[in-house]
Coordinates of C-alpha atoms in Angstrom, one line a residue:
Chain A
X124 CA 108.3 95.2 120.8
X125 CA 110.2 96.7 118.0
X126 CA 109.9 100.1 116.3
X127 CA 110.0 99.9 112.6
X128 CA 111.0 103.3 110.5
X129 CA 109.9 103.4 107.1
X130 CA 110.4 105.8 104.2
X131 CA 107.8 105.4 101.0
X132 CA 106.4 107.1 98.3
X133 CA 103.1 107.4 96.9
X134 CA 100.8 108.3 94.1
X135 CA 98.1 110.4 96.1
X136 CA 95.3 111.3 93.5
X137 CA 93.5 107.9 94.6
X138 CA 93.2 108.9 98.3
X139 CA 92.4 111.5 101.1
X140 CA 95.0 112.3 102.2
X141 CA 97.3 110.4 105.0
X142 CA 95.2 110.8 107.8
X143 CA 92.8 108.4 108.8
X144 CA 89.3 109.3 108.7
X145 CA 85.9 108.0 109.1
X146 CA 84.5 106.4 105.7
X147 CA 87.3 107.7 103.6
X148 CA 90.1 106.2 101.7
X149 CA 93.2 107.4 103.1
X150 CA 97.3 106.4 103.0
X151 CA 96.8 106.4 107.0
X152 CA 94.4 103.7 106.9
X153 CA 96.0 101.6 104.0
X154 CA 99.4 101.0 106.0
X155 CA 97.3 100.4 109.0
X156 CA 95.4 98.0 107.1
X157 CA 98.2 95.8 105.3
X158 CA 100.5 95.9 108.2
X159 CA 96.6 94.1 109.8
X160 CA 97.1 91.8 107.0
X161 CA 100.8 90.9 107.2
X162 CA 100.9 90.5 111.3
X163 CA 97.2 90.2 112.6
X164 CA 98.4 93.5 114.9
X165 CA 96.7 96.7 115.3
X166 CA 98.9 99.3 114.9
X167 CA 99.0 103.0 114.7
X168 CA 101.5 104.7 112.0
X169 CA 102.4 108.1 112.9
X170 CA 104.1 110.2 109.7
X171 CA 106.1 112.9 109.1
X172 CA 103.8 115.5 107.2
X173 CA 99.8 114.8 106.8
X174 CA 99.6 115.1 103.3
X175 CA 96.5 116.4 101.9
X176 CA 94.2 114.8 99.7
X177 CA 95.6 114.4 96.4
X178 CA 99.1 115.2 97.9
X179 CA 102.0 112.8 96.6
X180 CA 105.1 111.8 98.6
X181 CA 108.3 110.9 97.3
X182 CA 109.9 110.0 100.9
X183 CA 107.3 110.3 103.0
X184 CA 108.6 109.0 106.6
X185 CA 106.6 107.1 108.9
X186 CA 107.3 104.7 112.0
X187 CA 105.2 102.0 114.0
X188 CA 105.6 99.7 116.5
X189 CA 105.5 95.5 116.3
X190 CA 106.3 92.8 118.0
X191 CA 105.9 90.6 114.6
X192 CA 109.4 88.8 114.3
X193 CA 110.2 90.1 110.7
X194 CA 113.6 91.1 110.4
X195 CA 113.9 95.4 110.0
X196 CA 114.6 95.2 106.5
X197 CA 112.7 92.8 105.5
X198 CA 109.4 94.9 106.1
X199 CA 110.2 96.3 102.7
X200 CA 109.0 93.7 100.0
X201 CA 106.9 91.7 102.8
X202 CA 104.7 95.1 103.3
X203 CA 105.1 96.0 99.7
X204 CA 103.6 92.7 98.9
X205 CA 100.0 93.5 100.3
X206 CA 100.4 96.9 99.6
X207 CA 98.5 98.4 96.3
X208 CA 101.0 99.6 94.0
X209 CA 100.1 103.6 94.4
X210 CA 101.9 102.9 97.3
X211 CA 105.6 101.6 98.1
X212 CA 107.9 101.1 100.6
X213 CA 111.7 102.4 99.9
X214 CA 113.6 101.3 102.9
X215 CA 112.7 100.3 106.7
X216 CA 115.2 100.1 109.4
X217 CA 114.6 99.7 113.2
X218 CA 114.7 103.3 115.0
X219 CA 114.8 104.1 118.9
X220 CA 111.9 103.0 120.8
X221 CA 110.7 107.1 121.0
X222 CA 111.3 107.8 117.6
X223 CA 108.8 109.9 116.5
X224 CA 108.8 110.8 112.7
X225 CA 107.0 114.2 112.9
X226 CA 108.6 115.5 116.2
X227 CA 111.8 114.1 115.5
X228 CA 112.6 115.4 112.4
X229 CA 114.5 118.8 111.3
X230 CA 113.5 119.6 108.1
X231 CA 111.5 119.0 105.9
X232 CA 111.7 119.1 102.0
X233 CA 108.3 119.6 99.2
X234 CA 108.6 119.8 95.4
X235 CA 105.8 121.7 93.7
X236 CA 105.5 120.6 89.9
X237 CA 104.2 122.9 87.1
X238 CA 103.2 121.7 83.8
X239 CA 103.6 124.4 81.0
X240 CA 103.0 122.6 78.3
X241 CA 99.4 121.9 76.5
X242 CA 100.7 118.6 75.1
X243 CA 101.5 116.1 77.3
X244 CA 99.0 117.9 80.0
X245 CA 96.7 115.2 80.3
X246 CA 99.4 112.7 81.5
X247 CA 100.2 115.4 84.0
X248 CA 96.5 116.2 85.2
X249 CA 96.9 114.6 88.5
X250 CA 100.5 114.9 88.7
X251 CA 100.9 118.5 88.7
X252 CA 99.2 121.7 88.1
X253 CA 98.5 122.5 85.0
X254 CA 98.9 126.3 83.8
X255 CA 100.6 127.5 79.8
X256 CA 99.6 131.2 80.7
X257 CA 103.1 133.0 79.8
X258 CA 105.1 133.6 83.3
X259 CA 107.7 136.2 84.1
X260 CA 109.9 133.0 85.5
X261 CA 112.8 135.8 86.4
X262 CA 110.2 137.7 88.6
X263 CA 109.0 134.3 90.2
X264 CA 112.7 133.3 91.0
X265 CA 113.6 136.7 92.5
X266 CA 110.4 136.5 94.7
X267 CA 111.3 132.7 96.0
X268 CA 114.4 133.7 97.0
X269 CA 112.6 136.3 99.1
X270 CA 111.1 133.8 101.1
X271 CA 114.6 132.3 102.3
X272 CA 115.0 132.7 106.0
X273 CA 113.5 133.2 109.5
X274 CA 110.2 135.0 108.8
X275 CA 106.9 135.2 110.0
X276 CA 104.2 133.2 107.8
X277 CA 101.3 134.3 108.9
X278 CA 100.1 135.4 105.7
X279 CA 100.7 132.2 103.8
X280 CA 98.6 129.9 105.8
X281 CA 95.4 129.0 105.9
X282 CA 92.8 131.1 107.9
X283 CA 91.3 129.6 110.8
X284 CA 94.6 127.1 111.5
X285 CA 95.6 127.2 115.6
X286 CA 99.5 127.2 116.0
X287 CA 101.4 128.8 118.6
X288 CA 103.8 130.3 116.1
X289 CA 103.8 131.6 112.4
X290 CA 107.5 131.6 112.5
X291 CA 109.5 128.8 110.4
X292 CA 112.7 129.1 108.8
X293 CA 112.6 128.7 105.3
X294 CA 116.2 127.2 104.2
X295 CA 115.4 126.6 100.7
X296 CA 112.9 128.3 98.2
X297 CA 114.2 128.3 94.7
X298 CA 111.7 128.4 91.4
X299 CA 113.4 126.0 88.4
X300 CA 113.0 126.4 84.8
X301 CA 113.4 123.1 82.9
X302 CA 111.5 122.8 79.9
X303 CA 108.1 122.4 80.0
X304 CA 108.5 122.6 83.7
X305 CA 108.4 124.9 86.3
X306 CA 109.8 123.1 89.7
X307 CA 109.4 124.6 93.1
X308 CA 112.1 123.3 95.5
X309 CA 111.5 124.5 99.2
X310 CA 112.6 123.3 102.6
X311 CA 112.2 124.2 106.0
X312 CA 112.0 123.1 109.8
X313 CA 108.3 123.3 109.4
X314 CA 105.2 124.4 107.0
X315 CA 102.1 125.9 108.2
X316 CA 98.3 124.5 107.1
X317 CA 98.8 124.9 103.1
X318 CA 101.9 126.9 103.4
X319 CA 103.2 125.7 100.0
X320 CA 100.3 125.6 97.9
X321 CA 99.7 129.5 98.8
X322 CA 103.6 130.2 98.2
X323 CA 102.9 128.9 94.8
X324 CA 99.5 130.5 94.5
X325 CA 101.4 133.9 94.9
X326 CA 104.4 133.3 93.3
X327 CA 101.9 132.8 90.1
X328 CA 100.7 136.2 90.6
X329 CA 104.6 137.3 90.3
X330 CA 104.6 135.5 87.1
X331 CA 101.6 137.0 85.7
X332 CA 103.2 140.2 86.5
X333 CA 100.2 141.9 89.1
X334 CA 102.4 141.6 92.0
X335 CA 106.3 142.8 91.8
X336 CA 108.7 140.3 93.8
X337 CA 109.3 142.6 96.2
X338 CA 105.8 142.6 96.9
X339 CA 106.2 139.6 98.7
X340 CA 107.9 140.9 101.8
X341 CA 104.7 143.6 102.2
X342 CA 102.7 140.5 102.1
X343 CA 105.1 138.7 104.8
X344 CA 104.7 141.9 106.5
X345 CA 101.2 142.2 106.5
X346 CA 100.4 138.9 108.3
X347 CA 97.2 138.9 105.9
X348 CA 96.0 136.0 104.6
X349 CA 94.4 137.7 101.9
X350 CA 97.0 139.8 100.4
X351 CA 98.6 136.5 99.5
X352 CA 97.9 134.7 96.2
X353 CA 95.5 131.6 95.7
X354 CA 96.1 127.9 97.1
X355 CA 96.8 126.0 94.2
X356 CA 95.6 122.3 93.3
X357 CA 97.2 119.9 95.6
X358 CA 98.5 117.5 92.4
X359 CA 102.0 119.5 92.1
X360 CA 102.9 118.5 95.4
X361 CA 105.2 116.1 96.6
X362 CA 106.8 115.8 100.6
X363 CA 110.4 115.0 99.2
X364 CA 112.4 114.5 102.2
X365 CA 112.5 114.6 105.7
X366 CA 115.6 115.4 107.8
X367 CA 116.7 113.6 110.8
X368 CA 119.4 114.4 113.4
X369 CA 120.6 110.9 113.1
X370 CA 120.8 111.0 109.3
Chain B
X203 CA 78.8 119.4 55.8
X204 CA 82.4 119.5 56.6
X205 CA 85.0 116.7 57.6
X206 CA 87.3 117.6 60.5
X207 CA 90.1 116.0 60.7
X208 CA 92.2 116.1 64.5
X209 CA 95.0 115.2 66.2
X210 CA 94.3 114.5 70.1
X211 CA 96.3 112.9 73.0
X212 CA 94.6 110.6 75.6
X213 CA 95.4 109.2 78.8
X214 CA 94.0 105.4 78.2
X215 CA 94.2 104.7 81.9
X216 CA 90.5 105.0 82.6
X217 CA 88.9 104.1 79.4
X218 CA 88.1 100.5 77.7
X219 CA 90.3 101.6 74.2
X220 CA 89.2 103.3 71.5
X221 CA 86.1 101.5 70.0
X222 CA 82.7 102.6 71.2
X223 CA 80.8 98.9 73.0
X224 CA 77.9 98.7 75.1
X225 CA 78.2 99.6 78.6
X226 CA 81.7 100.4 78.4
X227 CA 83.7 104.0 78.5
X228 CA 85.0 104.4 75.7
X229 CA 87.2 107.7 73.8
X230 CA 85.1 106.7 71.1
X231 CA 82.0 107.0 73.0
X232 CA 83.4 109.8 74.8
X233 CA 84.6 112.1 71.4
X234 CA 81.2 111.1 70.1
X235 CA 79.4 112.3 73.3
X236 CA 81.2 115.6 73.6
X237 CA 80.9 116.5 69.9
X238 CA 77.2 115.7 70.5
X239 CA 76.9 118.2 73.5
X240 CA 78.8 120.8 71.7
X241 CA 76.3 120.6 68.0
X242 CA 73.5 118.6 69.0
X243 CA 74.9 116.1 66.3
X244 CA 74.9 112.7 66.3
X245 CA 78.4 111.5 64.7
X246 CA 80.8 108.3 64.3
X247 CA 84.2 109.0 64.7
X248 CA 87.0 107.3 62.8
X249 CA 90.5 107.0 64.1
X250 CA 93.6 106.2 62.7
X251 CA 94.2 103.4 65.2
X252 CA 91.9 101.2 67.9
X253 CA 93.9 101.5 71.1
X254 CA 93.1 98.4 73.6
X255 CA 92.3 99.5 77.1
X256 CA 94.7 101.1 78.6
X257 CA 96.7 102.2 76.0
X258 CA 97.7 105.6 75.6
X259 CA 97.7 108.3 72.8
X260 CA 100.0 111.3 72.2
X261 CA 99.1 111.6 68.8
X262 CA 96.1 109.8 67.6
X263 CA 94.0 111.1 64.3
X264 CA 90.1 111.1 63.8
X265 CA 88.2 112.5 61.2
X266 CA 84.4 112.9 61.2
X267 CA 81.8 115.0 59.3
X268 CA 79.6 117.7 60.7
X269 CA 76.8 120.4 60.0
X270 CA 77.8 123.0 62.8
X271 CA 79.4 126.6 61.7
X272 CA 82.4 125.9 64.1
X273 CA 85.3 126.7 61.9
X274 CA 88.0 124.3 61.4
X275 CA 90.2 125.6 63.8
X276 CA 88.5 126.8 66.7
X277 CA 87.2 123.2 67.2
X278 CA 90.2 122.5 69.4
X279 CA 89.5 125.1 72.2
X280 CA 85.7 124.1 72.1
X281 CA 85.6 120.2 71.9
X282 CA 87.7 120.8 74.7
X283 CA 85.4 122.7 76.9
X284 CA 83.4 119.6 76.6
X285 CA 85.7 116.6 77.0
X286 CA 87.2 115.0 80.5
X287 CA 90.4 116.5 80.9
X288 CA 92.1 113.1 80.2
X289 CA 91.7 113.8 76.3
X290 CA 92.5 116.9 75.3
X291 CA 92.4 118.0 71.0
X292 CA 95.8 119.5 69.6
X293 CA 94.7 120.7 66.5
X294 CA 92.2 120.9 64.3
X295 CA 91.8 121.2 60.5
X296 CA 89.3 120.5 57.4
X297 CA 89.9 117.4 55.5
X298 CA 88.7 116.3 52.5
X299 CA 85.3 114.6 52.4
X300 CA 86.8 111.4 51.7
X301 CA 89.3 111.6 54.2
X302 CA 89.7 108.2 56.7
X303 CA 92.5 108.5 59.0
X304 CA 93.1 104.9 59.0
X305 CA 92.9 103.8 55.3
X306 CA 94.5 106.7 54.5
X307 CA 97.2 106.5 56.7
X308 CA 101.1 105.6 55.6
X309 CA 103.0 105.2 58.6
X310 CA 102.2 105.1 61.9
X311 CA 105.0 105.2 65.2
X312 CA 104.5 103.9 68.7
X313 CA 106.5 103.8 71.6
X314 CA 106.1 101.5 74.4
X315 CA 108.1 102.6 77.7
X316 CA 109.5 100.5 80.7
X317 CA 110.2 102.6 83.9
X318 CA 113.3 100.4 85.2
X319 CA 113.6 101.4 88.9
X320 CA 112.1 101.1 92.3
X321 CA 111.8 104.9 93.5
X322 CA 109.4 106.4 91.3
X323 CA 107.4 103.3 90.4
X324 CA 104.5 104.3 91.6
X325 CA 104.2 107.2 89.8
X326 CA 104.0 105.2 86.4
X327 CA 102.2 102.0 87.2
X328 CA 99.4 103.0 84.8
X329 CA 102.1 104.9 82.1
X330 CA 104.6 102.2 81.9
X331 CA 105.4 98.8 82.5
X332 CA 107.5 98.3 85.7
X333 CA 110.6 96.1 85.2
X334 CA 113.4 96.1 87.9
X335 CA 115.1 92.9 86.2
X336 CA 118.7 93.3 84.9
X337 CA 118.2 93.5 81.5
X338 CA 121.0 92.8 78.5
X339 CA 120.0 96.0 77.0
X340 CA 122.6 96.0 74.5
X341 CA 121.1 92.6 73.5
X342 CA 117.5 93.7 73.3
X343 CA 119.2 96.6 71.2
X344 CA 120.2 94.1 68.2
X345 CA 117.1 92.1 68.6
X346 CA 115.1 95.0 67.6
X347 CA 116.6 96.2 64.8
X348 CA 116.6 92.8 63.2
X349 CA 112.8 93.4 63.2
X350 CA 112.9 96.1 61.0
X351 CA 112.4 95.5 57.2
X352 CA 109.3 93.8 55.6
X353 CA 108.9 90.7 57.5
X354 CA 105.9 88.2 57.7
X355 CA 104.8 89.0 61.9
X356 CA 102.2 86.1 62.0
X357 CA 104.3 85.4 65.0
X358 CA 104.1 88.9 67.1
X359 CA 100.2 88.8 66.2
X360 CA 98.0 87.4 68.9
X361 CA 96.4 83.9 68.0
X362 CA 93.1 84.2 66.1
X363 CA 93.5 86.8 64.1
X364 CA 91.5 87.1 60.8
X365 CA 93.8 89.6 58.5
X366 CA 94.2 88.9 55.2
X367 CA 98.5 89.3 55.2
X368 CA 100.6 89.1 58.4
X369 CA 103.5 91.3 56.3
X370 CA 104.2 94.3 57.1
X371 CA 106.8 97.1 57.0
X372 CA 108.6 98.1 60.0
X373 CA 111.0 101.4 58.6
X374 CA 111.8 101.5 62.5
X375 CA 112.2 99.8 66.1
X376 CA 114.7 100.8 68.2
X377 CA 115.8 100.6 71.9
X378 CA 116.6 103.9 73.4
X379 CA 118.3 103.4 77.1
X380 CA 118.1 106.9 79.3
X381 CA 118.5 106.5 82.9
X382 CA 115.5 105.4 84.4
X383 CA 113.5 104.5 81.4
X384 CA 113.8 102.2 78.8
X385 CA 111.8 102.9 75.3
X386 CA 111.1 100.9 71.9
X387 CA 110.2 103.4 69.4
X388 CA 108.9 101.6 66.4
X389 CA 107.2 102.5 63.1
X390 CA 105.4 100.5 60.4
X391 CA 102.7 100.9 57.8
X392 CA 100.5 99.1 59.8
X393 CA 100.5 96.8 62.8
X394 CA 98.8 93.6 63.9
X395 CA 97.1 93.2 66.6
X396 CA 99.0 93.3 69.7
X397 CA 101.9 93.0 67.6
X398 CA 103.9 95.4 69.7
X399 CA 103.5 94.3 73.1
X400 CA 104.4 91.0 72.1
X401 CA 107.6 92.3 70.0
X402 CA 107.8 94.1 73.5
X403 CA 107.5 91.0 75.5
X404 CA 110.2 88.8 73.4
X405 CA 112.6 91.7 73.5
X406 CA 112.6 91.7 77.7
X407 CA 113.4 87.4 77.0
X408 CA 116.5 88.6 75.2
X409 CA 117.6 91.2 78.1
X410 CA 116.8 88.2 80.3
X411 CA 119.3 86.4 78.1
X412 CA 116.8 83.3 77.7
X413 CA 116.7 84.2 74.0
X414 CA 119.5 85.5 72.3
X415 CA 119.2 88.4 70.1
X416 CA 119.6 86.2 66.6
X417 CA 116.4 84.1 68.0
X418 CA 114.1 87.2 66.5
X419 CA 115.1 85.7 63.1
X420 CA 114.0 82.2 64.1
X421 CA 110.8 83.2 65.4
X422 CA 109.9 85.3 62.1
X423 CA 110.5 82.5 60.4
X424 CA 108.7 80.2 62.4
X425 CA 104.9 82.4 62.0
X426 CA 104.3 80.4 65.3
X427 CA 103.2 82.6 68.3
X428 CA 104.1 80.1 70.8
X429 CA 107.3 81.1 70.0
X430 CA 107.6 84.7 71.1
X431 CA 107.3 86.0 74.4
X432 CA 104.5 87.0 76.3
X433 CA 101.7 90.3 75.6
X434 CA 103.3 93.0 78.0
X435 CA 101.3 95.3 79.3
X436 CA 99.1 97.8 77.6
X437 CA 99.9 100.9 80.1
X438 CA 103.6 100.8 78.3
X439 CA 102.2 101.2 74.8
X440 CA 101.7 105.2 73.3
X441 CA 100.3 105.7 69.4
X442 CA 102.2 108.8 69.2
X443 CA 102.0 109.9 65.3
X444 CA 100.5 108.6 62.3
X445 CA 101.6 110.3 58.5
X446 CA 99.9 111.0 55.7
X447 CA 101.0 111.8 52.0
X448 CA 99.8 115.3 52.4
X449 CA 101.6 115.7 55.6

C-alpha cells in the first residue's frame, strides 16, 4: 500500500464543488471515479481545501492510498488519461503513509479574479466576477493590507459555520491593479466557511467608497457578520497553493 | 423602420455557430429570439461572418431592420438585458437601409490562439487549442508570411466547396510568440471555409518540422487539400473585427 500525493488544477464551473455528494457532479467523485477506472480500487481522496461549487484550483493538493503498482510519477499522464480535461494532474509523488493534505499543510494560498472590463466579459463569465462599476483601487489596497495578521474573523465567515476558533493568521492580503484586472492575492494558515469571497464582498464596498478602509478593523472588531460586505460569486476564485513543512 | 447595425462578442463554446438550423442553439437563433422578446418583432439577422460551432467572436457585425422606438444607441444596454450572458452587444448604431455586413464588408481579421503549456490547460480547453509539442516557431513564423499576398487557397479550403473563386487577399498573417500562448493573427478580404484552421493546421506541420516553411508555396500551387495539414480545432479560432469603407 502506497500513498500517492498529487497536485492539480481545475476548471470548476462544470461541478459542485470537491466534495462528494449524493446525485451531484463533483471533483471529489471524479478522481474517485477514474482512479476506479485506472486500478479497479475504491479509494477515498482527501484534499487540501473543499472548494465550492464553481470554485477553480490552480494547485489544489490531494493524496490517496493504492496498492496499484504504478510507479509515483507515473500517476500523472496515466490518471490524466481518463480524466476529463476540466481537470488535470500537475505532479504526483509518494508522501508518508499519514500524510494528510488538509491537516498537514501550513498555508494556504487563493487568488480572487476581477474582470473590469465590458469587452472581453463574456470569456470571463465563469472565470471571474464580473464588475466595470469605477473602484477607489487605492482605498481597496489600503483596506487589504488591513487584513494582514493574527486577527479574529469572526465577521467574515459565514453565519451558522461551527469552528472552535475565528482566529487565523492572514500572511498575505494584497489587492493588484493590472489592466482590466483587479487580482486579490491572500494567504494564510487557514480560511473560515466563505472567508474570501466576503473579504472581497467588502473590500468592493471600499471601492465604491461607502465604507473607509479603516472601516474594516470596526468590522474585524465587531465579530458581525453583517457589518461585512456581500459574498461574491464563487467564479473569481482559485485555491493557488498549499504549503507543506516538507516543501 | 430602421436598420441597426452592431458590433457584439460571443463566447461560441455553447452554441452550434452562427447560422439559425432546426433544433439547434444557435447566436443566430439566439439574437433573433432576444430581439424578439425585447419588440415583439419577428427579425433575420445578418452577420458579417458564419462562425462554425465553437468558434468565438470578439468583434462580429450584424445588421437587421426594425419597427421599435429604441434609439440606435441605447440598443446595447437593452438587447443585453435580454441575451445569455455569453453574448453581450458593444455598440450600437443606425446603418443605412441597404447596409449588409457581410457584402459590405472589406476586410475582415481573425486570430486563432494555441495555449502551449501544461499548467493552465484547463482553463482554455474550450478558448484555445492545446499544443504542448516543441514547435519550430521561428519556422511557422516564415511559413505564414509567405501566405500573405493574393494567392489562389483552393488548398486551405475544405473539400467540397461550391465558391465561385478560391483567390483571395490575405494583407496579413502573422505568428506572434508570448510566453504561454501562441497566436496567428491574419486578415483577408474574405476567407474560405475553414480556410484558417487549416492554414492553422499546416503551420503546426512546419513547427513540427515535417514541412519546411518554403512547402506553403508548394501547396498553394498545388490547389490540392490533401496537401495541407489537418482542420485544427474551432475553440482556437476568434472573428475579432471586420472594416468597412465608412469605418
Amino acid at each position: 500500500m502506497k500513498r500517492i500525493k498529487m497536485v492539480l488544477e481545475y476548471d470548476g464551473s462544470n461541478y459542485h464543488g470537491f466534495q462528494r455528494q449524493i446525485n451531484a457532479h463533483t471533483i471529489q467523485a471524479q478522481l474517485e471515479s477514474s482512479i476506479n477506472h485506472l486500478t479497479g480500487e475504491t479509494v477515498t481522496v482527501n484534499a487540501a481545501g473543499r472548494t465550492d461549487a464553481g470554485v477553480h484550483a490552480l494547485g489544489q493538493v490531494i493524496a490517496f492510498n493504492t496498492s496499484a503498482r504504478i510507479p509515483a510519477d507515473k500517476w500523472t499522464p496515466a490518471l490524466n488519461s481518463k480524466l476529463p480535461d476540466d481537470i488535470r494532474i500537475l505532479n504526483s509523488l509518494e508522501a508518508a503513509p499519514d500524510f494528510h493534505p488538509q491537516f498537514d499543510a501550513l498555508k494556504k494560498s487563493y487568488v480572487y479574479l476581477i474582470y473590469r472590463q465590458k469587452s472581453g466579459a463574456s470569456f470571463y463569465r465563469k472565470h471571474a466576477l464580473l464588475n466595470s462599476e469605477n473602484l477607489d483601487v487605492a482605498g481597496m489596497q489600503r483596506a487589504a493590507r488591513l487584513l494582514e495578521g493574527n486577527h479574529n474573523f469572526k465577521a467574515f465567515c459565514a453565519s451558522g459555520s461551527s469552528v472552535k476558533s475565528f482566529k487565523r493568521n492572514v500572511s498575505l492580503c494584497r489587492i493588484i491593479n493590472q489592466e482590466a484586472w483587479l487580482k486579490l492575492e491572500i494567504e494564510a494558515n487557514g480560511f473560515l466557511y466563505n472567508m474570501i469571497r466576503i473579504i472581497m464582498g467588502t473590500l468592493l464596498e471600499v471601492g465604491r467608497q461607502r465604507l473607509t478602509p479603516e472601516h474594516i478593523l470596526e468590522i474585524l472588531d465587531s465579530q458581525d457578520r453583517n457589518l461585512a460586505g456581500s459574498t461574491v460569486s464563487p467564479h473569481g476564485l482559485y485555491l493557488k497553493a498549499v504549503e507543506y513543512p516538507e516543501g
